[in-house]
Amino acid sequence: MSISTTSIEQLSINAIRTLSMDAVQQANSGHPGTPMALAPVVYTLWNKHLKYDPANPHWHSRDRFVLSCGHASMLLYSTLHVAGVKKADGASEPSITIDNIRNFRQLHSPCAGHPEVHEAAGIETTTGPLGQGVATSVGMAIAGQWQAARFDKPGYDLFGYNVYALCSDGDLMEGISTEAASTAGHLKLSNLCWIYDDNNITIEGDTELAFTEDMPGKFRALGWHVIEVADANDLDALDAAFTEFKKTDDKPTLIVVKSIIAWGAPTKANTHGAHGAPLGEEEIAGTKKAYGWTYGKFEVPAEVYEDFNANLGARGAEAKAKWDADFAKYSKENAEAAATWSSIMSGELPEGWDADIPSFPADAKGVATRASGGKVLNAIAAKLPGMLGGSADLEPSTKTGLTFEGAGDFEPGTYGGRNFHFGIREHAMAAIGNGMALCGLRPYVSTFFVFSDYLRPALRLSAIMKAPVLYIFTHDSIGVGEDGPTHQPVEHLAAIRAIPNVAVFRPGDSNEVGACYKTAVELADRPSVMVLTRQNLPTLDREKYACPGKSAKGAYVIADCEGTPEVLLMGTGSELSLVIEAYEKLTAEGVKARAISVPCLELFYEQDAAYQKEVMPCEVKARVAVEAGIQQAWDRLLGFQGEFVGMNSFGASAPAEELFPYFGITADHVVAAAKKSIGG
Amino acid sequence: MSISTTSIEQLSINAIRTLSMDAVQQANSGHPGTPMALAPVVYTLWNKHLKYDPANPHWHSRDRFVLSCGHASMLLYSTLHVAGVKKADGASEPSITIDNIRNFRQLHSPCAGHPEVHEAAGIETTTGPLGQGVATSVGMAIAGQWQAARFDKPGYDLFGYNVYALCSDGDLMEGISTEAASTAGHLKLSNLCWIYDDNNITIEGDTELAFTEDMPGKFRALGWHVIEVADANDLDALDAAFTEFKKTDDKPTLIVVKSIIAWGAPTKANTHGAHGAPLGEEEIAGTKKAYGWTYGKFEVPAEVYEDFNANLGARGAEAKAKWDADFAKYSKENAEAAATWSSIMSGELPEGWDADIPSFPADAKGVATRASGGKVLNAIAAKLPGMLGGSADLEPSTKTGLTFEGAGDFEPGTYGGRNFHFGIREHAMAAIGNGMALCGLRPYVSTFFVFSDYLRPALRLSAIMKAPVLYIFTHDSIGVGEDGPTHQPVEHLAAIRAIPNVAVFRPGDSNEVGACYKTAVELADRPSVMVLTRQNLPTLDREKYACPGKSAKGAYVIADCEGTPEVLLMGTGSELSLVIEAYEKLTAEGVKARAISVPCLELFYEQDAAYQKEVMPCEVKARVAVEAGIQQAWDRLLGFQGEFVGMNSFGASAPAEELFPYFGITADHVVAAAKKSIGG
């Protein structure tokens, strides 16, 4: 295959390549080699296969393209630019301008070092941390299958779409990608296509240094269809591969594309030197010469725009117009289904969605918040048709199954169900949640709290992407009991509270569970984390103690003295009842105490100063915080005079009721700490 | 195969089963099904194949047995008991007594819910979080190969050993296990054998719900030899499988064993009801009847002890005696090598190990701490023969390559090297580090700080196990620059400081790098985390500012005023120079300021109160902490009056030098914060 041709295909492909090279050079930072290698792949996919209307980049039923190897971000930005993708549906401004590309990797440019989903239309998900993109793409494929299964009617093919993810060796070395691939293979997601850039180069050198898997064999073992393309520059082979993918209706497809990094570069092609650094002016000149490229820096010939407009653009406009017409017809024939689907996609909560959240009678024996959580979740999900999710093989323990009529299981080939069996694959589960959320659904995912560590990179991406994934973590402390230190979260509350843009809820009894779920579901621009107990907690008498409605403010006074308190007692979750017990004991002793429930520290910090001072007056320096985790997140509220009752080590294996006294987490210790704090 | 036989093999196997059933029943908590299913596997391995001397459970060259499915802990405890494993080398007391087993899952019993490595001899690693055991076993196998390659001489076979790991569906669904298996396959670790309990049962029900991989096919694609055993009760087939493993000298082996969970239980066999709950007295009675078991609760017939003694015990004693004799001969012929190996295994640091740590001249332009870190690491490793490690495909960036003569690469079949190419598999890398540490080596592992999230479950296990793994994390803040928010750690310092028993170092210049490395290497009973910059930092003039020797105390006064300071300025890493700059500005303005370097918060908190007050006098309430991360970990030192200069959001994509001012992390802001804090 000749390196330079005068065909319009080559011209367009080389435009993507040269824009990418120029941008990396201008930024003096970035990854030029992969865009140069894979431009033919992206060109063929976008211009010949993708169901995508550049004039309506948020069309719900568009095919999704995920650049899992996010470091190759210029490949995406260049493509969005030449493809004429607009800033918003119906907008006239481009999503990515040449000026944006000139400012690649500069402050305020939408062309960030790695693609950030909210920076520009056409970026379907934030990528960069390896493996996340491919795993997220599984969630997108699931969302497509689910919508098709739930809403398509005989004679209609409106709601499904295909999902393509371009990935690197690095993506596929990460464990999360195998978890995700195993899930996709199990579920037979035939609308999913991963394209593996098999270039044999990593940062330390040749992949042979550390990576010698039989990738096709592995994916076949995971239940995938595998297609091999021997040369990334063979446009016919690429075209045939995508056609074969679209015909494959019983399993996901992996297209293995052999490529040469920095293809065309005279001295840096096929070297890891071209991976993460600019080529240099001289090498760029040589490359452009090899491409037969005669245009200026950042210049795109008009024919390139026309090429995309005539193919992708025309095909997309026609598909979108047909979709609009079909959906109008569908809506007449299926008014309720159309309204339901539109309601889900609007992201707005339907009226009365929270009407059935149960309230729980006062009960000293009480109930585990995972159990009341399951009831509340069901009451909400029954009214929120886009809410769906599951657990990493712990549903009987996390109590997150949807049991109402019609909920059903999401199973291979039967995609209408709302209960997911993610398997023991926490990390992929969370990334799949991200993909579902990015496609307009309201997913929840669930496991034991201690295993939140396994999915942390995906949770961080939920936060960066402002994706409203609901994380339900049960078994939240030494209350786990006999399973011992490996299963007892100690540092996890602090560790998750540390992540910006996450709301962490730890409700103190079953009625707070209801209030916290309500607040969490209303938070549409951030992930929420619901932290629930294994063990029973007393259901507080809310005629005696303040009702939990103010949980939405993060903290509220639940029991109070007359006048200014001598001491503030604050707690969360299973320790709230210890706070109340200590409050009662102190009150009986004549100590003026205030009990404060703090179900969500982040939301409390977001209240105005007046509310914060109302709940925790600055002048009251005697304070005690009680939580069966480490102290770190509480210091801000405790000052130098405050006391903490909680954990400062890993837990132990023993019945839970023995562990709380063993680690000193008792009402008597709270009382003693209060007196100590008052004493100064 | 008859369910009950009168053979001694069946008697011993059934002793393991019944002890396990009885213990779970007594605890009213635990997992009986897997011990019942796999007792024949463990029996065959231990009694017929394992190179293990029960009288010397810490013999360095023993074969290792890892119970990766840690929830089946009673299988291990029962086996250690019947096998006669002693409490320590040469001790007469058993490691696990019947009384210990009676107290399964109770406070202070060594028989914790999941195996904890320091609770009893014979527990090789802490397991429970799924996938960790198998991944750790790869590190153990590497340690064996490395010792054999480095120290065995012609005619000797002293230092190698085999590593066996028993694992469940859950282990193999976790991404970490594929990362680890891919690594082991790549490295052709023929001393590694995983035994996969293929029982088709998980917590949510049948594995078919979520898990339909072709496991043998997948492992073959990963470069493993696969043996299938159709029935866990077929002792001959098991025996043949282990024999075949031992003969396989070019790749790791997976033995797939079809088993029936709770084998022999009349109603619960082959149900997920037998996974995580006691069988109940009636079911136990029925099971014992099916086994033909006529002994009392917790009773072990004398023949069982004799069986193990006559086989495992005799074989182990002979092997150990031969080893001792061979090693004595070896030591005479190879005195230096023997001394080196003994020194490594002693865990003690050789005299002068820190003599070559370089010092760096004052330099305003300075050097990145990742770069000085690389020099310090090399200076130490050159004198510590058991120090070895590598990076997750980022060595050119993390600067963690060992470059001195003889360091070499650890490569497939060539196992003497000290540089590891872990591939883009952070999670397995850290677990492999745990395995190497458990076998007496001093491993370091390395990646970008933001990707510490990918390995967090293994880091937590390092902390629980007190394993001295050195984590080297570079690119530690928004100083990453153009790569943007996905690559910029913000919450990671707080999140790792939250884990008990970890020491997190963030040195403020190259000379502090040296001091921190020295301290970290001296911490033999916990993991250390070294957090280093991408960007250059000024090398402070230590004639003007205090020398970094007190880094070992976690914090020290680096520049001070006369008399009591009005304000304390504290900082770490790249922000230490801002603290110094602010100190100089304030001093010039006549404000009495003290600058404090805080390279390790944890060690500072561990100092006595006198030292803490000496550095940070209680009466000085005006305080500023400066760190390009979130505030959470600093609140304890700041009180209500302190100010924080750092991050409260994710970062952005731009050159690093623009990001620090953009996020307000400048000396001027520190000065302003100091004045605000003084103002109260």
CSV table of C-alpha atoms in Angstrom, one decimal, chain B residues 350-486:
chain,number,residue,atom,x,y,z
B,350,PRO,CA,23.5,-4.6,56.3
B,351,GLU,CA,26.0,-2.2,57.9
B,352,GLY,CA,26.6,0.8,55.7
B,353,TRP,CA,23.6,0.2,53.5
B,354,ASP,CA,22.8,3.9,53.5
B,355,ALA,CA,26.3,5.1,53.1
B,356,ASP,CA,26.0,6.0,49.4
B,357,ILE,CA,22.7,8.0,49.6
B,358,PRO,CA,23.7,11.1,47.6
B,359,SER,CA,23.3,14.6,48.9
B,360,PHE,CA,22.3,17.3,46.5
B,361,PRO,CA,23.8,20.8,46.3
B,362,ALA,CA,21.6,23.8,46.8
B,363,ASP,CA,20.1,24.7,43.4
B,364,ALA,CA,17.3,27.1,42.8
B,365,LYS,CA,16.3,25.5,39.5
B,366,GLY,CA,16.5,22.2,41.2
B,367,VAL,CA,15.5,18.7,40.2
B,368,ALA,CA,12.3,16.7,40.2
B,369,THR,CA,12.0,14.4,43.2
B,370,ARG,CA,11.3,11.5,40.9
B,371,ALA,CA,14.7,12.1,39.4
B,372,SER,CA,16.5,12.4,42.7
B,373,GLY,CA,14.4,9.5,43.9
B,374,GLY,CA,15.8,7.4,41.2
B,375,LYS,CA,19.3,8.2,42.2
B,376,VAL,CA,18.6,7.5,45.9
B,377,LEU,CA,16.9,4.3,45.1
B,378,ASN,CA,19.9,3.1,43.1
B,379,ALA,CA,22.3,4.1,45.8
B,380,ILE,CA,20.3,2.0,48.3
B,381,ALA,CA,19.5,-0.9,46.2
B,382,ALA,CA,23.1,-1.3,45.2
B,383,LYS,CA,23.8,-2.1,48.9
B,384,LEU,CA,20.6,-4.0,49.6
B,385,PRO,CA,20.8,-7.3,47.7
B,386,GLY,CA,17.2,-8.2,48.4
B,387,MET,CA,15.8,-5.0,47.0
B,388,LEU,CA,14.2,-5.3,43.6
B,389,GLY,CA,11.2,-4.0,41.7
B,390,GLY,CA,9.9,-2.1,38.8
B,391,SER,CA,7.0,-0.2,37.4
B,392,ALA,CA,3.7,-0.7,35.6
B,393,ASP,CA,5.1,0.3,32.2
B,394,LEU,CA,6.3,3.7,33.3
B,395,GLU,CA,9.9,3.2,34.2
B,396,PRO,CA,11.1,6.0,31.9
B,397,SER,CA,8.8,8.4,33.8
B,398,THR,CA,9.0,7.1,37.4
B,399,LYS,CA,12.8,6.7,37.1
B,400,THR,CA,12.8,3.5,39.1
B,401,GLY,CA,15.1,1.5,37.0
B,402,LEU,CA,18.1,0.0,38.7
B,403,THR,CA,21.0,0.9,36.5
B,404,PHE,CA,24.0,-0.4,38.5
B,405,GLU,CA,26.1,-3.3,37.2
B,406,GLY,CA,24.5,-6.6,37.7
B,407,ALA,CA,21.0,-5.3,38.3
B,408,GLY,CA,19.7,-6.8,35.1
B,409,ASP,CA,16.1,-7.5,34.0
B,410,PHE,CA,13.9,-10.2,35.4
B,411,GLU,CA,12.8,-11.9,32.2
B,412,PRO,CA,11.0,-15.1,31.1
B,413,GLY,CA,13.4,-17.9,31.9
B,414,THR,CA,16.1,-15.6,33.1
B,415,TYR,CA,15.2,-14.9,36.6
B,416,GLY,CA,18.2,-13.3,38.3
B,417,GLY,CA,17.4,-9.7,37.3
B,418,ARG,CA,16.3,-7.1,39.7
B,419,ASN,CA,14.3,-4.9,37.3
B,420,PHE,CA,10.7,-5.9,36.7
B,421,HIS,CA,8.5,-5.0,33.8
B,422,PHE,CA,5.1,-5.4,35.4
B,423,GLY,CA,3.1,-4.2,32.3
B,424,ILE,CA,0.1,-1.9,32.7
B,425,ARG,CA,-1.2,-4.0,35.6
B,426,GLU,CA,-0.9,-1.9,38.7
B,427,HIS,CA,-3.1,-4.1,40.8
B,428,ALA,CA,-1.3,-7.3,40.2
B,429,MET,CA,2.0,-5.5,40.5
B,430,ALA,CA,1.2,-4.5,44.1
B,431,ALA,CA,0.0,-7.9,45.0
B,432,ILE,CA,3.1,-9.4,43.5
B,433,GLY,CA,5.0,-7.0,45.7
B,434,ASN,CA,3.2,-8.5,48.7
B,435,GLY,CA,4.2,-12.0,47.7
B,436,MET,CA,7.8,-11.0,47.3
B,437,ALA,CA,7.8,-9.3,50.7
B,438,LEU,CA,6.2,-12.3,52.3
B,439,CYS,CA,9.1,-14.4,51.0
B,440,GLY,CA,11.7,-12.1,52.6
B,441,LEU,CA,12.6,-9.8,49.7
B,442,ARG,CA,12.3,-6.0,49.8
B,443,PRO,CA,10.2,-5.1,46.7
B,444,TYR,CA,9.3,-1.7,45.4
B,445,VAL,CA,6.6,-1.0,42.9
B,446,SER,CA,5.9,2.1,41.0
B,447,THR,CA,3.4,4.0,38.9
B,448,PHE,CA,1.9,7.4,38.6
B,449,PHE,CA,0.3,8.5,41.9
B,450,VAL,CA,-3.2,8.9,40.4
B,451,PHE,CA,-3.1,5.2,39.5
B,452,SER,CA,-2.6,4.2,43.1
B,453,ASP,CA,-6.3,3.9,43.0
B,454,TYR,CA,-5.9,0.9,40.7
B,455,LEU,CA,-3.9,-1.0,43.3
B,456,ARG,CA,-5.5,0.1,46.5
B,457,PRO,CA,-6.9,-3.3,47.6
B,458,ALA,CA,-3.4,-4.7,47.5
B,459,LEU,CA,-1.9,-1.7,49.3
B,460,ARG,CA,-4.5,-2.2,52.0
B,461,LEU,CA,-3.3,-5.8,52.3
B,462,SER,CA,0.3,-4.7,52.6
B,463,ALA,CA,-0.8,-2.6,55.5
B,464,ILE,CA,-2.9,-5.4,57.2
B,465,MET,CA,0.0,-7.8,56.7
B,466,LYS,CA,2.7,-5.3,57.8
B,467,ALA,CA,4.5,-6.1,54.6
B,468,PRO,CA,7.4,-3.7,53.9
B,469,VAL,CA,6.5,-3.0,50.2
B,470,LEU,CA,7.8,0.3,49.0
B,471,TYR,CA,5.4,2.1,46.8
B,472,ILE,CA,7.0,4.8,44.6
B,473,PHE,CA,4.3,7.1,43.1
B,474,THR,CA,5.4,9.9,40.9
B,475,HIS,CA,3.6,12.7,39.1
B,476,ASP,CA,2.0,13.6,42.4
B,477,SER,CA,-0.3,16.7,41.8
B,478,ILE,CA,-1.5,19.2,39.3
B,479,GLY,CA,2.2,19.5,38.6
B,480,VAL,CA,1.4,16.7,36.1
B,481,GLY,CA,0.2,19.5,33.9
B,482,GLU,CA,-1.2,18.9,30.4
B,483,ASP,CA,-2.4,15.4,31.0
B,484,GLY,CA,-5.3,16.9,32.9
B,485,PRO,CA,-7.7,15.9,35.7
B,486,THR,CA,-7.7,12.2,35.1
